[in-house]
Amino acid sequence: MDQRLFATEKVGGRALYKLQAITVLVGICLVLCYRVTHVPAAGRAAWLGMLAAELWFGFYWVITQSVRWCPIRRRAFKDRLAARYGERLPCVDIFVCTADPQSEPPSLVMATILSLMAYNYPPEKLNVYLSDDGGSILTFYALWETSAFAKHWLPFCRRYNIEPRSPAAYFPQSDKPNDPRAFEEWSLVKGLYEEMTERIDSIVRSGKVPEEIKVNHKGFSEWSTGGNSKDHQPIVQILIDGKDRDAVDKEGNALPTLVYMAREKRPQYHHNFKAGAMNALIRVSSMISNSPIIMNVDCDMYSNNSDSIREALCFFLDEEMGHKIAFVQYPQNYNNMTKNNIYGNSLNVINQVEMGGMDTWGGPLYIGTGCFHRREALCGRTFTKDYKEDWDRGIKTQQRIDLSEEKAKSLATCTYELNTLWGNEIGLKYGCPVEDVITGLAIHCRGWRSVYNDPPRAAFVGVGPTTIAQTILQHKRWSEGNFSIFLSKYCPFLFGHGKTRLPHQMGYCIYGLWAPNSLPTLYYVVIPSLGLLKGTSLFPEIMSPWIAPFIYVSVVKNIYSLYEALTSGDTLRGWWNGQRMWMVKRITSYLYGVIDNIRKLLGLSKMGFVVSSKVSDEDESKRYEQEIMEFGTSSPEYVIIATIALLNLVCLVGGLAQFLTSGQNMLLNNFFLQVILCGLLVVINIPIYEAMFLRKDRGRIPFSVTLASLGFMMLALFVPIV
């Protein structure tokens, strides 16, 4: 029997983990039992609120165990793929989406494009598509420049087998070659890249492409009729036709096909954000290349591993299981994280623990980037046991470029999808800010499974948020979108019932329930502290045996959280920063996610999508590298953060002062856990106090925010604990 193209390995240490999980579950049950059986006469409402919060935390903890119970890891064997198939490999269409040349600088996008064109894969079988939802001539100009530079970049990558193949990532970290000839070529290509980048950045700054440049390609004429990013005709331009024998690099080797697309935009038609762009790409590519495999990646996530396509194909082409796999998902990695992960954005635990855990039950969710899809599964096909893929599919015939472009344009119009199943049964689904998640869920519910592949060398690397504002915005979008799924007909427990396994549904709900975590968290960081100040005890006395489950659950959960973080690559301080951001995101991003979903349910707001900026100024970047939290502007989110921090400081100082002046021992006896909880919240908020009162840089919390927070904090002190 032929050897498998990939291996599946169980993660070790599960017996010890399961013992820990069972004891924590017992502890949670004892905590809830205590709450139910010891309701006091005074402070009853606050006590019942604590019960509700702890009931939710216990429920959510159970949900998170679904991905930790028996996780697996995958390992692809590229050598076996090469031995079995050689270069007889399927064609691949690669989709990149960009939306705004100001928030997503074209020079950054072009570095991503170059890394994707330079895969260790037959270039004639690669087709790279850029969807520009901004419909910007600046982005088209940048892609035109890239098509010329690729003739130098691709043979350079091939000759020296360099990694990564994004010039923006490679040149800053590469050493000068010692060999004179290699150094000469290295210097030449580096110079060409820097000149190209400077030209692109200069024209983007000016906002206009000079007339003498426009005569170099017919595609520039598409902008001669005016229009803007929200009102323009469909544009499809093939800058490199891979089927053309004259489309070669400077060494005479074939080049990948390179296509620019800007779907039609009209004010009277809703364009469905990134999902609409992806569906337009699916149709346009079906006319030009029609490859059986589609890979999509965000414009700031460059290819960091030139063998990623071959690794993904190890899963699709595996004789035993390949026919069941709809998509292969790679993790989302960032290359700009600080050593101690100041904003908790590394996603290490999600990538290395939770996604692998979902793979056990049916496969990871589709996260919208770094994913290889089977075209037919993405287009709505239901899995059947007798299904067989035509890996040789793809358009082989040669037709004039202008004819291909005109036919493709008709597939990218605003009216094409009217009265069709696009966005519902075909392609990516509409109606949700995280369209990728419901699309993956629908694929799983049609009988397909997915695979998670996390190779030693990261497949894709991008740019993560570098300020607290960017972090809050990103998590607001994620939490709001995932919660809207939970509240819709696509709720995994309802939509997936009878179609996927219960642990798989629970895995999806880990993210679907991010937003409602905000309410019990907000309660827990406010009410016990106010109780300490007002003399209302909300936990067992220190000598009571009932205190044991509270301490055990808290300590063991945090020890295991630390263990997961350290084994996933975080530092001890990084884990601590993560705990701070865990609280910050819950009382801001996730709270807003709940509020916005309620407003949408009441018809008070509509779904929106905000592009996360990939640009930071020099001062912000310097503070980020020094791991100093960035505030700088007045924001309602900062008011919430500062109010909670101040409230806990005042409650801790005020509570301790009262007990010390009264000379009673009640503090140690009745309020031990409240002092510990309030004290930990104060310690975790030290960077917030520094930003309010000690720092003088532009990244500090503005005085107006501090003043507003003081006002809200004083109002909170009058909240009765009943």
XYZ file of C-alpha atoms in Angstrom:
722
model
C 0.000 0.000 0.000
C 1.272 3.477 -0.876
C 2.455 5.638 1.957
C 0.088 8.383 3.136
C 0.856 11.937 2.057
C 0.255 13.233 5.579
C 0.297 11.969 9.142
C -2.125 12.602 11.991
C -0.637 12.609 15.486
C -2.410 12.844 18.826
C -1.121 15.459 21.252
C 0.348 13.829 24.363
C -0.307 14.457 28.033
C -4.079 14.135 27.749
C -4.523 11.889 30.801
C -3.070 14.539 33.113
C -5.047 17.238 31.349
C -8.326 15.327 31.679
C -7.698 14.771 35.388
C -7.134 18.512 35.810
C -10.271 19.320 33.791
C -12.444 16.948 35.813
C -11.248 18.401 39.115
C -11.868 21.948 37.859
C -15.381 20.932 36.782
C -16.027 19.560 40.271
C -14.708 22.820 41.720
C -17.027 24.872 39.480
C -19.997 22.781 40.602
C -19.060 23.336 44.252
C -18.776 27.102 43.690
C -22.269 27.160 42.171
C -23.585 24.950 44.969
C -22.231 27.392 47.546
C -23.864 30.326 45.771
C -27.249 28.590 45.686
C -27.189 27.379 49.303
C -25.714 30.438 51.034
C -27.765 33.370 49.732
C -27.473 36.120 52.409
C -30.231 38.391 53.595
C -28.155 41.527 52.918
C -26.698 42.059 49.444
C -28.943 39.388 47.909
C -29.153 41.010 44.466
C -25.360 41.351 44.252
C -25.005 37.731 45.396
C -27.391 36.458 42.710
C -25.490 38.541 40.165
C -22.297 36.760 41.219
C -24.114 33.443 40.785
C -25.192 34.398 37.264
C -21.656 35.518 36.345
C -20.053 32.353 37.720
C -22.687 30.186 36.035
C -21.777 31.808 32.712
C -18.031 31.461 33.315
C -18.523 27.778 34.124
C -20.647 27.224 31.019
C -18.105 28.992 28.795
C -15.247 27.011 30.350
C -17.056 23.777 29.409
C -17.437 25.096 25.835
C -13.675 25.734 25.617
C -12.848 22.177 26.700
C -14.193 20.816 23.414
C -10.986 21.821 21.614
C -8.664 20.704 24.413
C -9.966 17.212 25.124
C -8.112 15.314 22.390
C -6.326 17.661 19.947
C -4.356 16.392 16.968
C -1.502 17.637 14.798
C -0.958 17.135 11.072
C 2.316 16.608 9.231
C 2.608 16.792 5.433
C 5.182 14.804 3.437
C 6.265 16.906 0.441
C 8.882 14.347 -0.577
C 6.215 11.665 -1.019
C 4.099 14.098 -3.050
C 7.075 14.813 -5.315
C 7.864 11.114 -5.719
C 4.266 10.266 -6.605
C 3.242 13.222 -8.777
C 6.421 15.029 -9.843
C 5.279 18.240 -11.533
C 1.896 16.746 -12.555
C 0.157 18.984 -10.096
C -3.151 20.881 -10.286
C -3.407 24.545 -11.185
C -3.942 26.990 -8.332
C -5.775 30.330 -8.332
C -4.552 32.758 -5.655
C -6.843 35.558 -4.462
C -5.662 38.709 -2.691
C -8.114 41.393 -1.553
C -7.332 45.036 -0.850
C -9.745 47.891 -0.260
C -8.016 51.186 0.471
C -4.607 52.436 -0.759
C -4.333 54.743 2.259
C -4.978 52.138 4.998
C -3.296 49.335 3.026
C -0.241 50.874 1.296
C 0.125 49.472 -2.257
C 3.857 48.870 -1.765
C 3.012 46.529 1.134
C 0.348 44.786 -0.967
C 2.787 44.359 -3.849
C 5.351 42.654 -1.605
C 2.634 40.139 -0.760
C 1.826 39.657 -4.460
C 5.494 39.013 -5.283
C 5.793 36.423 -2.511
C 2.785 34.567 -3.955
C 4.082 34.676 -7.522
C 7.393 33.198 -6.336
C 6.078 29.919 -4.898
C 8.155 26.796 -5.439
C 5.573 25.592 -7.936
C 5.313 25.386 -11.735
C 4.675 29.058 -12.631
C 2.459 28.167 -15.584
C 0.065 26.576 -13.051
C -0.143 29.662 -10.824
C -2.702 32.420 -11.339
C -2.593 35.429 -9.004
C -5.630 37.728 -8.774
C -5.750 41.067 -6.962
C -9.205 42.372 -6.081
C -9.083 46.116 -5.507
C -12.305 47.169 -3.785
C -11.047 50.734 -3.765
C -11.018 50.704 -7.580
C -7.884 52.838 -7.384
C -5.631 53.710 -10.308
C -2.835 53.925 -7.717
C -3.201 50.232 -6.884
C -3.368 49.322 -10.568
C -0.200 51.318 -11.177
C 1.543 49.479 -8.349
C 0.526 46.112 -9.817
C 1.772 47.182 -13.245
C 5.146 48.049 -11.703
C 5.128 44.676 -9.907
C 4.513 42.758 -13.134
C 7.764 44.190 -14.511
C 9.832 43.659 -11.363
C 8.619 40.037 -11.101
C 10.758 39.229 -14.157
C 13.825 39.883 -11.997
C 12.501 38.754 -8.623
C 11.268 35.265 -9.528
C 14.526 33.965 -11.063
C 16.471 35.511 -8.163
C 14.308 33.603 -5.654
C 14.637 30.398 -7.651
C 18.415 30.583 -8.066
C 19.226 31.231 -4.412
C 16.205 29.435 -2.914
C 15.566 32.386 -0.627
C 13.003 32.593 2.180
C 10.822 34.508 2.680
C 9.986 35.522 -0.877
C 8.505 38.875 0.012
C 11.219 41.415 -0.857
C 9.940 43.723 1.899
C 10.600 40.966 4.451
C 13.691 39.422 2.813
C 16.042 42.340 2.203
C 15.942 43.928 5.705
C 16.895 40.615 7.331
C 19.242 39.152 4.683
C 23.029 39.280 4.886
C 25.090 40.429 1.950
C 26.349 37.393 -0.001
C 30.077 36.720 0.185
C 30.323 35.479 -3.392
C 31.060 38.478 -5.697
C 28.646 37.371 -8.438
C 25.888 36.643 -5.949
C 26.504 39.990 -4.259
C 26.295 41.778 -7.591
C 22.905 40.224 -8.378
C 21.685 40.746 -4.804
C 22.581 44.433 -5.026
C 20.964 44.775 -8.461
C 17.654 43.193 -7.430
C 17.616 45.072 -4.108
C 18.200 48.336 -5.946
C 15.437 47.589 -8.457
C 13.035 46.796 -5.638
C 13.845 49.939 -3.683
C 13.469 52.071 -6.806
C 10.107 50.460 -7.590
C 8.896 50.946 -4.013
C 9.956 54.585 -4.027
C 8.104 55.179 -7.316
C 4.952 53.529 -5.952
C 5.070 55.395 -2.629
C 5.768 58.693 -4.382
C 2.795 58.345 -6.721
C 0.532 57.218 -3.859
C 1.558 60.327 -1.904
C 0.818 62.543 -4.897
C -2.486 60.738 -5.525
C -2.038 60.888 -9.300
C -0.409 58.760 -11.999
C 1.517 60.940 -14.513
C 0.218 60.965 -18.083
C 3.567 59.731 -19.464
C 3.166 56.534 -17.446
C -0.438 55.901 -18.491
C 0.557 55.344 -22.132
C 2.533 52.226 -21.090
C -0.536 50.032 -20.503
C -4.042 50.086 -21.919
C -5.490 49.383 -18.462
C -4.923 52.976 -17.315
C -7.647 54.080 -19.748
C -10.226 52.457 -17.454
C -9.938 55.535 -15.223
C -10.287 58.091 -18.029
C -14.054 58.347 -17.522
C -13.798 59.425 -13.903
C -15.672 57.652 -11.123
C -14.678 56.977 -7.546
C -14.211 54.063 -5.155
C -17.983 53.699 -4.673
C -19.148 54.363 -8.226
C -17.267 52.843 -11.162
C -17.545 50.247 -13.920
C -16.108 46.707 -13.608
C -12.400 46.523 -14.422
C -10.503 43.337 -15.302
C -6.966 43.614 -16.645
C -4.610 40.707 -17.318
C -1.146 42.162 -16.751
C 0.659 38.848 -17.316
C -0.921 36.069 -19.364
C 0.745 32.866 -18.199
C -0.498 31.014 -21.294
C 1.369 33.434 -23.547
C 4.720 31.963 -24.603
C 6.189 35.458 -24.626
C 5.303 36.028 -20.968
C 8.669 35.016 -19.511
C 11.130 36.283 -16.928
C 14.616 37.556 -17.767
C 15.904 33.970 -17.915
C 13.196 32.808 -20.313
C 11.080 30.914 -17.768
C 7.298 31.132 -17.711
C 5.623 33.651 -15.428
C 2.446 33.152 -13.397
C -0.733 34.786 -14.683
C -1.351 38.123 -12.951
C -4.800 39.749 -12.996
C -6.204 43.006 -11.612
C -9.920 43.155 -10.812
C -12.110 45.936 -9.465
C -15.726 44.783 -9.429
C -18.396 47.257 -10.402
C -19.591 49.579 -7.650
C -22.791 51.633 -7.764
C -24.339 53.542 -4.839
C -27.733 51.857 -5.257
C -26.310 48.315 -4.959
C -24.971 46.774 -1.765
C -21.522 45.322 -2.458
C -21.293 42.858 0.500
C -17.765 43.847 1.508
C -14.989 41.237 1.256
C -17.433 38.355 0.645
C -18.711 40.150 -2.453
C -15.158 40.676 -3.688
C -14.298 37.006 -3.136
C -17.384 35.839 -5.025
C -16.552 38.146 -7.911
C -13.033 36.677 -7.932
C -14.444 33.136 -8.033
C -16.461 34.013 -11.156
C -13.766 36.054 -12.890
C -11.145 33.365 -12.292
C -13.512 30.696 -13.670
C -13.398 32.552 -16.995
C -9.623 33.063 -17.072
C -8.039 30.028 -15.367
C -10.694 27.949 -13.530
C -8.204 26.104 -11.310
C -9.542 23.341 -9.023
C -7.737 24.844 -6.013
C -8.343 28.395 -4.777
C -6.095 29.977 -2.190
C -6.947 33.302 -0.561
C -4.787 35.491 1.621
C -5.080 38.980 3.099
C -3.091 41.689 1.368
C -0.747 42.095 4.347
C -0.104 38.341 4.848
C 2.895 37.508 2.678
C 4.000 33.973 1.852
C 6.710 32.977 4.299
C 7.133 29.397 3.045
C 7.545 28.737 -0.667
C 6.401 25.111 -0.258
C 3.002 25.922 1.273
C 1.092 24.948 -1.871
C 2.817 21.567 -2.041
C 2.086 20.966 1.648
C -1.593 21.808 1.149
C -1.777 19.418 -1.805
C -0.499 16.602 0.407
C -3.929 16.735 2.056
C -6.038 17.185 -1.078
C -4.231 14.462 -3.038
C -4.038 11.882 -0.241
C -5.666 8.722 -1.596
C -7.364 7.728 1.650
C -8.809 10.986 2.938
C -8.134 13.683 0.350
C -11.533 13.419 -1.348
C -13.251 14.443 1.932
C -11.266 17.663 2.429
C -12.843 20.951 1.365
C -10.174 23.307 2.629
C -6.765 23.381 4.302
C -6.387 26.194 6.803
C -3.019 27.620 7.859
C -2.652 29.755 11.016
C -2.569 33.542 11.023
C 0.907 34.594 12.204
C 2.310 38.078 12.733
C 5.940 39.157 12.388
C 5.628 42.439 14.267
C 4.743 41.160 17.724
C 6.855 42.521 20.577
C 8.797 40.065 22.733
C 6.203 40.171 25.500
C 3.161 40.554 23.251
C 2.066 43.886 24.755
C -1.458 43.785 23.254
C -1.997 40.031 23.407
C -2.283 39.777 19.613
C 0.024 36.840 18.896
C -2.896 34.349 18.671
C -0.434 31.650 19.759
C -2.867 29.700 21.934
C -5.630 29.924 19.325
C -3.232 28.771 16.610
C -1.484 25.991 18.479
C -4.194 24.732 20.824
C -7.710 25.573 19.715
C -7.468 25.171 15.945
C -5.799 21.768 16.319
C -8.516 20.793 18.748
C -11.226 21.615 16.217
C -9.397 19.503 13.640
C -10.227 16.452 15.775
C -13.980 16.863 15.314
C -14.296 17.853 11.664
C -11.774 20.529 10.973
C -10.869 24.113 11.851
C -13.062 27.034 10.952
C -12.247 29.102 7.878
C -10.553 32.289 9.109
C -10.577 34.203 5.821
C -6.860 34.154 5.038
C -4.116 31.581 4.486
C -6.642 29.020 3.258
C -6.616 26.591 0.313
C -10.100 25.696 -0.959
C -11.430 23.045 -3.264
C -13.253 25.237 -5.811
C -16.308 23.007 -6.051
C -16.780 22.859 -2.274
C -16.490 26.655 -2.053
C -19.111 26.950 -4.789
C -21.730 24.991 -2.856
C -21.199 21.363 -3.785
C -22.346 18.786 -1.201
C -19.910 16.014 -0.322
C -20.728 12.510 -1.540
C -18.667 9.367 -0.986
C -18.317 8.735 -4.717
C -17.072 12.276 -5.436
C -13.912 12.487 -7.548
C -12.057 15.657 -8.403
C -10.808 16.487 -11.881
C -7.360 17.766 -10.957
C -6.536 18.486 -14.601
C -9.326 21.016 -14.923
C -8.436 24.540 -15.897
C -8.642 26.592 -19.055
C -5.988 25.374 -21.474
C -7.114 27.069 -24.685
C -5.527 30.305 -25.779
C -7.850 33.205 -26.476
C -7.176 36.869 -26.949
C -6.622 38.767 -23.712
C -9.133 41.464 -24.593
C -11.855 38.842 -25.136
C -11.078 37.169 -21.794
C -11.163 40.531 -20.056
C -14.506 41.552 -21.564
C -16.153 38.231 -20.693
C -14.755 38.419 -17.166
C -16.046 41.978 -16.695
C -19.599 40.776 -17.259
C -19.144 38.487 -14.229
C -18.081 41.370 -11.971
C -21.091 43.650 -12.442
C -23.419 44.809 -9.662
C -26.430 43.109 -11.234
C -24.890 39.713 -11.970
C -25.906 38.182 -8.637
C -29.502 39.438 -8.642
C -31.985 36.557 -8.299
C -29.168 33.998 -8.021
C -27.861 31.776 -5.211
C -24.584 33.708 -4.913
C -23.963 34.704 -1.320
C -26.433 32.111 -0.079
C -25.769 28.669 -1.528
C -22.840 29.539 -3.802
C -19.552 31.116 -2.776
C -18.964 33.058 0.420
C -22.089 33.864 2.406
C -23.410 37.389 2.869
C -24.943 39.209 5.790
C -22.208 38.877 8.433
C -18.969 40.785 9.178
C -17.162 37.425 9.523
C -18.471 35.876 6.327
C -15.565 33.445 6.267
C -16.727 31.697 9.465
C -20.294 31.009 8.286
C -18.945 29.965 4.889
C -16.709 27.369 6.539
C -19.563 26.232 8.801
C -21.843 25.770 5.795
C -19.143 23.715 4.050
C -18.815 21.496 7.127
C -22.598 21.098 7.267
C -22.586 19.907 3.642
C -20.533 16.901 4.711
C -17.010 18.122 3.968
C -14.213 18.320 6.498
C -11.247 20.649 6.723
C -7.659 20.231 7.880
C -5.413 22.461 9.953
C -1.757 22.592 8.989
C 0.769 24.428 11.158
C 4.240 23.615 9.755
C 7.490 24.449 11.613
C 8.105 27.324 9.204
C 5.063 29.610 9.186
C 3.247 29.557 5.856
C 1.980 33.139 6.026
C 3.132 36.103 8.073
C 1.451 39.461 8.360
C 1.146 42.667 10.319
C -0.827 42.647 13.559
C -2.306 45.614 15.442
C 0.324 47.861 17.034
C -1.906 50.098 19.157
C -4.641 49.436 21.673
C -7.113 51.251 19.374
C -6.332 48.898 16.472
C -6.601 45.910 18.809
C -9.979 47.009 20.165
C -11.287 47.659 16.640
C -10.145 44.279 15.334
C -11.672 42.363 18.235
C -14.858 44.403 18.099
C -15.317 43.295 14.486
C -14.479 39.674 15.269
C -16.645 39.446 18.390
C -19.576 41.312 16.857
C -19.504 39.151 13.743
C -19.176 35.850 15.581
C -21.947 36.768 18.038
C -24.225 37.749 15.155
C -23.707 34.218 13.809
C -24.680 32.753 17.180
C -27.888 34.822 17.186
C -28.779 33.962 13.580
C -30.057 30.900 11.767
C -26.391 29.930 11.403
C -25.973 29.327 15.152
C -23.717 26.221 15.210
C -25.996 24.426 17.674
C -28.977 24.905 15.328
C -27.515 25.025 11.824
C -25.030 22.264 12.596
C -27.477 20.010 14.474
C -27.343 16.544 12.961
C -24.757 17.666 10.411
C -21.649 18.114 12.558
C -20.614 16.628 15.891
C -21.503 18.398 19.131
C -17.843 19.111 20.103
C -17.385 20.696 16.662
C -20.388 22.944 17.267
C -18.958 23.842 20.679
C -15.632 24.724 19.060
C -17.364 27.207 16.757
C -19.184 28.701 19.759
C -15.923 29.532 21.567
C -15.702 32.550 19.267
C -19.444 33.027 18.865
C -19.694 33.646 22.605
C -16.756 36.027 22.929
C -19.085 39.043 23.012
C -21.489 37.984 25.811
C -18.457 37.251 28.011
C -18.303 41.028 28.413
C -21.319 41.254 30.723
C -20.250 38.833 33.502
C -16.672 40.141 33.245
C -17.833 43.728 33.674
C -19.902 42.642 36.665
C -16.995 40.748 38.216
C -14.521 43.647 37.944
C -16.978 46.145 39.466
C -19.318 44.601 42.058
C -16.840 42.680 44.300
C -14.664 45.815 44.495
C -17.631 47.999 45.417
C -18.621 45.361 47.971
C -15.161 45.621 49.518
C -15.522 49.380 49.850
C -19.064 49.195 51.228
C -18.474 46.264 53.560
C -20.589 43.703 51.668
C -18.990 40.267 51.664
C -19.560 38.260 48.463
C -17.261 35.260 49.024
C -16.829 32.598 51.745
C -14.956 33.448 54.937
C -11.293 32.466 54.974
C -11.848 29.721 57.569
C -14.838 28.254 55.721
C -14.224 25.017 53.772
C -16.253 26.580 50.942
C -13.344 28.879 50.129
C -11.362 25.903 48.808
C -13.218 25.452 45.475
C -12.998 29.207 44.749
C -9.229 29.201 45.272
C -8.692 25.861 43.520
C -10.624 26.790 40.374
C -8.941 30.199 40.093
C -5.405 28.917 40.705
C -5.593 25.786 38.531
C -7.276 27.564 35.619
C -4.617 30.263 35.634
C -1.764 27.785 35.992
C -3.073 25.837 33.013
C -3.569 29.081 31.068
C 0.074 29.957 31.800
C 1.180 26.479 30.739
C -0.666 26.795 27.423
C 0.822 30.217 26.792
C 4.412 29.169 27.580
C 4.232 25.986 25.502
C 2.731 28.002 22.632
C 5.690 30.391 22.565
C 4.653 33.255 24.862
C 6.814 34.592 27.675
C 5.727 34.827 31.327
C 5.332 38.577 30.966
C 3.580 38.012 27.660
C 1.032 35.820 29.430
C 0.504 38.548 32.035
C 0.009 41.135 29.286
C -2.479 38.727 27.736
C -4.468 38.616 30.974
C -4.659 42.412 30.974
C -5.806 42.504 27.366
C -8.257 39.671 28.050
C -9.977 42.001 30.522
C -9.630 45.113 28.339
C -11.133 43.428 25.276
C -14.033 42.025 27.267
C -15.044 45.378 28.757
C -14.621 47.270 25.450
C -14.549 45.300 22.184
C -16.823 42.498 23.331
C -19.190 44.857 25.135
C -19.550 46.896 21.953
C -20.098 43.648 20.074
C -23.110 42.896 22.306
C -24.486 46.439 22.049
C -24.152 46.575 18.251
C -25.871 43.213 17.838
C -28.751 44.361 20.027
C -29.036 47.548 17.955
C -29.115 45.518 14.744
C -31.794 43.210 16.136
C -33.861 46.302 16.972
C -33.258 47.730 13.502
C -31.294 50.697 14.834
C -28.105 50.035 12.848
C -26.861 48.139 9.829
C -23.843 45.939 9.293
C -20.652 47.788 8.504
C -17.028 46.946 7.821
C -13.997 49.012 8.791
C -10.596 48.354 7.242
C -7.918 48.074 9.930
C -5.137 50.529 9.214
C -1.711 49.008 8.539
C 0.029 52.344 9.134
C 1.488 53.791 12.358
C 3.513 56.966 12.801
C 7.146 56.916 13.927
C 6.462 57.834 17.558
C 3.780 55.156 17.867
C 6.129 52.559 16.366
C 8.902 53.497 18.808
C 6.598 53.180 21.819
C 5.306 49.873 20.485
C 8.850 48.496 20.225
C 9.475 49.659 23.810
C 6.243 47.890 24.873
C 4.580 51.071 26.107
C 0.798 51.045 25.744
C -0.516 53.486 23.153
C -3.580 55.651 23.858
C -3.126 59.238 22.676
C -6.677 60.061 21.593
C -9.987 60.602 23.368
C -12.131 57.503 22.997
C -15.187 56.065 24.783
C -13.325 52.759 25.076
C -10.503 54.449 26.973
C -13.038 56.009 29.336
C -14.357 52.531 30.198
C -10.841 51.150 30.742
C -9.742 54.104 32.896
C -12.993 54.132 34.907
C -12.643 50.444 35.831
C -8.971 50.951 36.744
C -9.712 53.969 38.947
C -12.706 52.303 40.577
C -10.642 49.300 41.665
C -7.840 51.515 42.980
C -10.235 53.633 45.049
C -12.111 50.560 46.321
C -8.897 48.803 47.343
C -7.422 51.850 49.118
C -10.759 52.829 50.653
C -11.609 49.306 51.773
C -8.219 48.711 53.370
C -8.312 52.122 55.055
C -11.708 51.424 56.600
C -10.621 48.104 58.052
C -7.322 49.471 59.336
C -8.946 52.444 61.062
C -11.725 50.300 62.565
C -9.194 47.862 64.011
C -11.417 44.877 63.166
C -10.265 41.530 61.795
C -13.171 41.346 59.342
C -10.804 42.058 56.441
C -8.877 38.833 56.826
C -11.929 36.799 57.710
C -14.790 37.983 55.470
C -13.118 39.904 52.651
C -9.974 37.930 51.883
C -10.948 36.942 48.323
C -12.363 40.385 47.529
C -9.078 42.008 48.595
C -7.124 39.546 46.448
C -9.398 40.085 43.418
C -9.389 43.863 43.742
C -5.637 43.872 44.365
C -4.957 41.806 41.247
C -7.092 44.176 39.174
C -5.092 47.120 40.491
C -1.763 45.438 39.710
C -2.889 44.441 36.228
C -3.959 48.047 35.573
C -0.615 49.634 36.528
C 0.117 50.634 32.869
C -3.274 52.383 32.811
C -2.427 54.458 35.910
C 0.934 55.339 34.386
C -0.772 56.463 31.163
C -3.172 58.659 33.163
C -0.890 60.252 35.743
C 2.832 59.697 35.059
C 3.539 59.676 31.333
C 4.221 62.844 29.337
C 4.481 61.397 25.804
C 1.791 61.706 23.130
C 0.664 58.139 23.744
C -0.600 58.859 27.264
C -4.290 58.887 28.163
C -5.585 62.417 27.437
C -6.575 64.540 30.419
C -10.147 64.759 29.085
C -10.431 60.961 29.299
C -8.999 60.940 32.829
C -11.433 63.659 33.880
C -14.427 61.826 32.388
C -13.282 58.580 34.017
C -13.031 60.243 37.414
C -16.598 61.485 36.989
C -17.956 58.054 36.047
C -15.964 56.428 38.834
C -17.506 58.765 41.405
C -20.972 57.974 40.069
C -20.218 54.259 40.358
C -19.346 54.713 44.037
C -22.983 55.607 44.678
C -24.243 52.300 43.226
C -25.923 50.468 46.134
C -24.910 46.868 46.839
C -28.248 45.271 47.670
